[in-house]
Coordinates of C-alpha atoms in Angstrom, one line a residue:
L1 CA 0.1 -0.1 -0.2
D2 CA 1.5 3.3 -0.9
P3 CA 1.2 5.4 2.1
G4 CA 0.0 8.5 0.0
L5 CA -3.3 6.8 -1.0
V6 CA -4.2 6.8 3.1
R7 CA -2.0 9.7 4.8
G8 CA -4.8 11.9 6.1
Q9 CA -7.5 10.1 5.0
R10 CA -10.6 8.9 6.6
V11 CA -10.3 5.1 6.3
L12 CA -12.6 2.6 6.4
E13 CA -12.1 -1.4 6.3
L14 CA -14.7 -3.5 5.2
G15 CA -14.8 -7.4 6.6
A16 CA -11.8 -6.6 8.8
G17 CA -11.4 -9.8 10.5
T18 CA -8.4 -9.2 12.5
G19 CA -8.1 -5.4 11.3
F20 CA -4.7 -5.9 10.1
V21 CA -5.4 -3.7 6.8
G22 CA -7.0 -1.1 8.7
L23 CA -4.5 -0.8 11.6
C24 CA -1.6 -0.5 8.2
A25 CA -3.6 2.4 7.1
A26 CA -3.5 4.0 10.7
A27 CA 0.6 3.3 11.0
L28 CA 1.0 5.0 7.5
G29 CA -0.8 8.2 9.0
A30 CA -4.2 8.1 8.1
S31 CA -6.4 10.5 10.2
A32 CA -9.3 8.4 11.1
V33 CA -9.5 4.5 10.7
T34 CA -12.7 2.5 11.0
L35 CA -12.8 -1.3 11.2
T36 CA -16.0 -3.0 10.4
D37 CA -17.2 -6.6 10.4
M38 CA -19.7 -8.7 11.9
A39 CA -20.3 -8.7 15.6
C40 CA -18.6 -11.8 16.3
C41 CA -15.1 -10.5 15.2
L42 CA -15.5 -6.9 17.2
P43 CA -13.6 -8.3 20.5
L44 CA -10.6 -9.4 18.6
M45 CA -10.7 -6.0 16.6
R46 CA -11.1 -4.1 19.4
S47 CA -8.4 -5.7 21.2
N48 CA -6.0 -5.5 18.3
A49 CA -6.6 -1.7 17.8
A50 CA -6.3 -0.9 21.6
A51 CA -3.0 0.7 20.9
S52 CA -3.8 2.4 18.2
D53 CA -4.6 6.3 18.4
G54 CA -7.8 7.2 15.8
V55 CA -8.9 3.7 15.2
S56 CA -12.6 2.6 15.6
V57 CA -14.5 -0.7 15.5
E58 CA -18.1 -1.0 14.2
C59 CA -20.0 -3.7 13.4
L60 CA -21.2 -3.7 9.9
D61 CA -23.4 -6.3 8.3
W62 CA -23.7 -6.4 4.7
L63 CA -27.2 -7.4 4.7
D64 CA -28.4 -4.3 7.0
P65 CA -28.8 -1.6 4.6
I66 CA -26.4 1.0 5.6
A67 CA -27.0 5.2 4.9
A68 CA -24.2 6.9 3.1
R69 CA -21.6 8.1 5.1
K70 CA -18.5 10.5 4.3
V71 CA -15.0 8.3 4.0
D72 CA -12.3 9.0 1.7
V73 CA -10.6 5.3 1.4
V74 CA -12.7 2.1 1.8
L75 CA -10.1 -0.8 1.7
A76 CA -11.5 -4.5 1.6
A77 CA -9.1 -7.1 1.1
D78 CA -10.5 -11.2 0.6
C79 CA -14.1 -10.5 1.0
L80 CA -15.2 -12.6 -1.9
L81 CA -14.9 -16.1 -0.4
P82 CA -16.0 -19.3 -2.2
G83 CA -19.9 -20.5 -1.1
R84 CA -20.4 -16.9 -0.3
Q85 CA -21.8 -15.7 -3.9
A86 CA -25.1 -14.5 -1.9
L87 CA -23.3 -12.0 -0.2
F88 CA -21.5 -10.3 -3.8
E89 CA -25.1 -8.1 -4.1
P90 CA -25.0 -7.0 -0.3
L91 CA -21.3 -6.3 -0.8
A92 CA -21.9 -4.3 -3.8
A93 CA -24.7 -2.1 -1.9
T94 CA -22.5 -1.6 0.9
I95 CA -19.6 -0.4 -1.1
A96 CA -21.8 2.0 -3.5
A97 CA -23.1 3.5 -0.3
L98 CA -19.9 4.2 1.2
L99 CA -18.4 5.8 -2.4
C100 CA -21.6 8.0 -3.3
G101 CA -19.5 10.8 -1.2
G102 CA -16.7 10.7 -3.6
G103 CA -14.2 8.3 -2.3
V104 CA -12.3 5.4 -3.4
C105 CA -12.1 1.6 -2.7
Y106 CA -8.7 -0.4 -3.1
F107 CA -10.5 -4.3 -3.3
C108 CA -8.1 -6.9 -3.2
F109 CA -9.2 -10.9 -3.5
E110 CA -7.9 -14.1 -4.8
Q111 CA -9.2 -15.2 -7.8
R112 CA -10.2 -18.9 -6.9
H113 CA -12.1 -21.0 -9.0
E114 CA -15.6 -19.2 -8.7
D115 CA -16.8 -16.9 -10.8
V116 CA -17.1 -13.2 -9.4
G117 CA -18.7 -11.6 -12.6
S118 CA -22.0 -11.2 -10.7
F119 CA -20.4 -9.0 -7.8
F120 CA -18.4 -6.8 -10.7
L121 CA -22.3 -6.7 -12.6
A122 CA -24.1 -5.5 -9.1
L123 CA -21.3 -2.8 -8.5
R124 CA -22.0 -1.7 -12.3
G125 CA -25.5 -1.8 -11.5
R126 CA -25.1 0.6 -8.4
G127 CA -22.8 3.2 -10.4
V128 CA -19.6 1.9 -9.5
T129 CA -16.3 1.4 -11.7
A130 CA -14.0 -1.0 -10.9
E131 CA -10.4 -1.0 -12.4
A132 CA -7.9 -3.6 -12.2
L133 CA -4.3 -2.3 -11.3
P134 CA -1.7 -3.9 -13.6
A135 CA 0.9 -5.6 -11.7
E136 CA 3.5 -2.9 -12.2
A137 CA 1.4 -0.7 -10.2
L138 CA 1.9 -3.2 -7.4
H139 CA 4.7 -4.0 -5.2
P140 CA 6.8 -6.8 -6.8
G141 CA 7.7 -8.8 -3.6
F142 CA 4.2 -9.2 -2.9
C143 CA 2.4 -9.7 -6.2
V144 CA 1.1 -12.6 -7.5
P145 CA -1.1 -13.8 -10.6
E146 CA -4.3 -15.2 -8.3
I147 CA -4.1 -11.6 -6.4
R148 CA -6.2 -9.2 -7.9
V149 CA -6.6 -5.7 -6.9
F150 CA -9.1 -3.3 -8.2
R151 CA -9.7 0.5 -7.7
M152 CA -13.4 1.4 -7.6
V153 CA -15.2 4.6 -7.7
A154 CA -18.9 5.6 -7.8
V155 CA -19.5 7.5 -11.4

């Protein structure tokens, strides 16, 4: 992650799990970071975030519609999981709601064997464009063909 992408920005991490990605954003100078996931993940995220200033933890279930909110950068890593295609549409709706204020989403996932085209169609249907970042834009030490990184914005 280029520090300039998050430095001084309000960052929200979707499906944070342990909160690692968001905590990295905080360490790189984000002005505020919100780690989100299902309620069962919150205790671990709170524990991991306890020593970090400017980091908050919130429950965000993609199945519950959210009101638009202002964030500068949305980060999502490994949110397209095998057998969870039913969550593609709610995830797309959540991303669209978060981007309606003009932010950007950096979305990373491992291209496994399942078809994720319906996720990208759902994004497009909600006015969000997704552009794959070329391999040369990524750190060569962490770049493998099955890991895909997209930059998403609302149009």
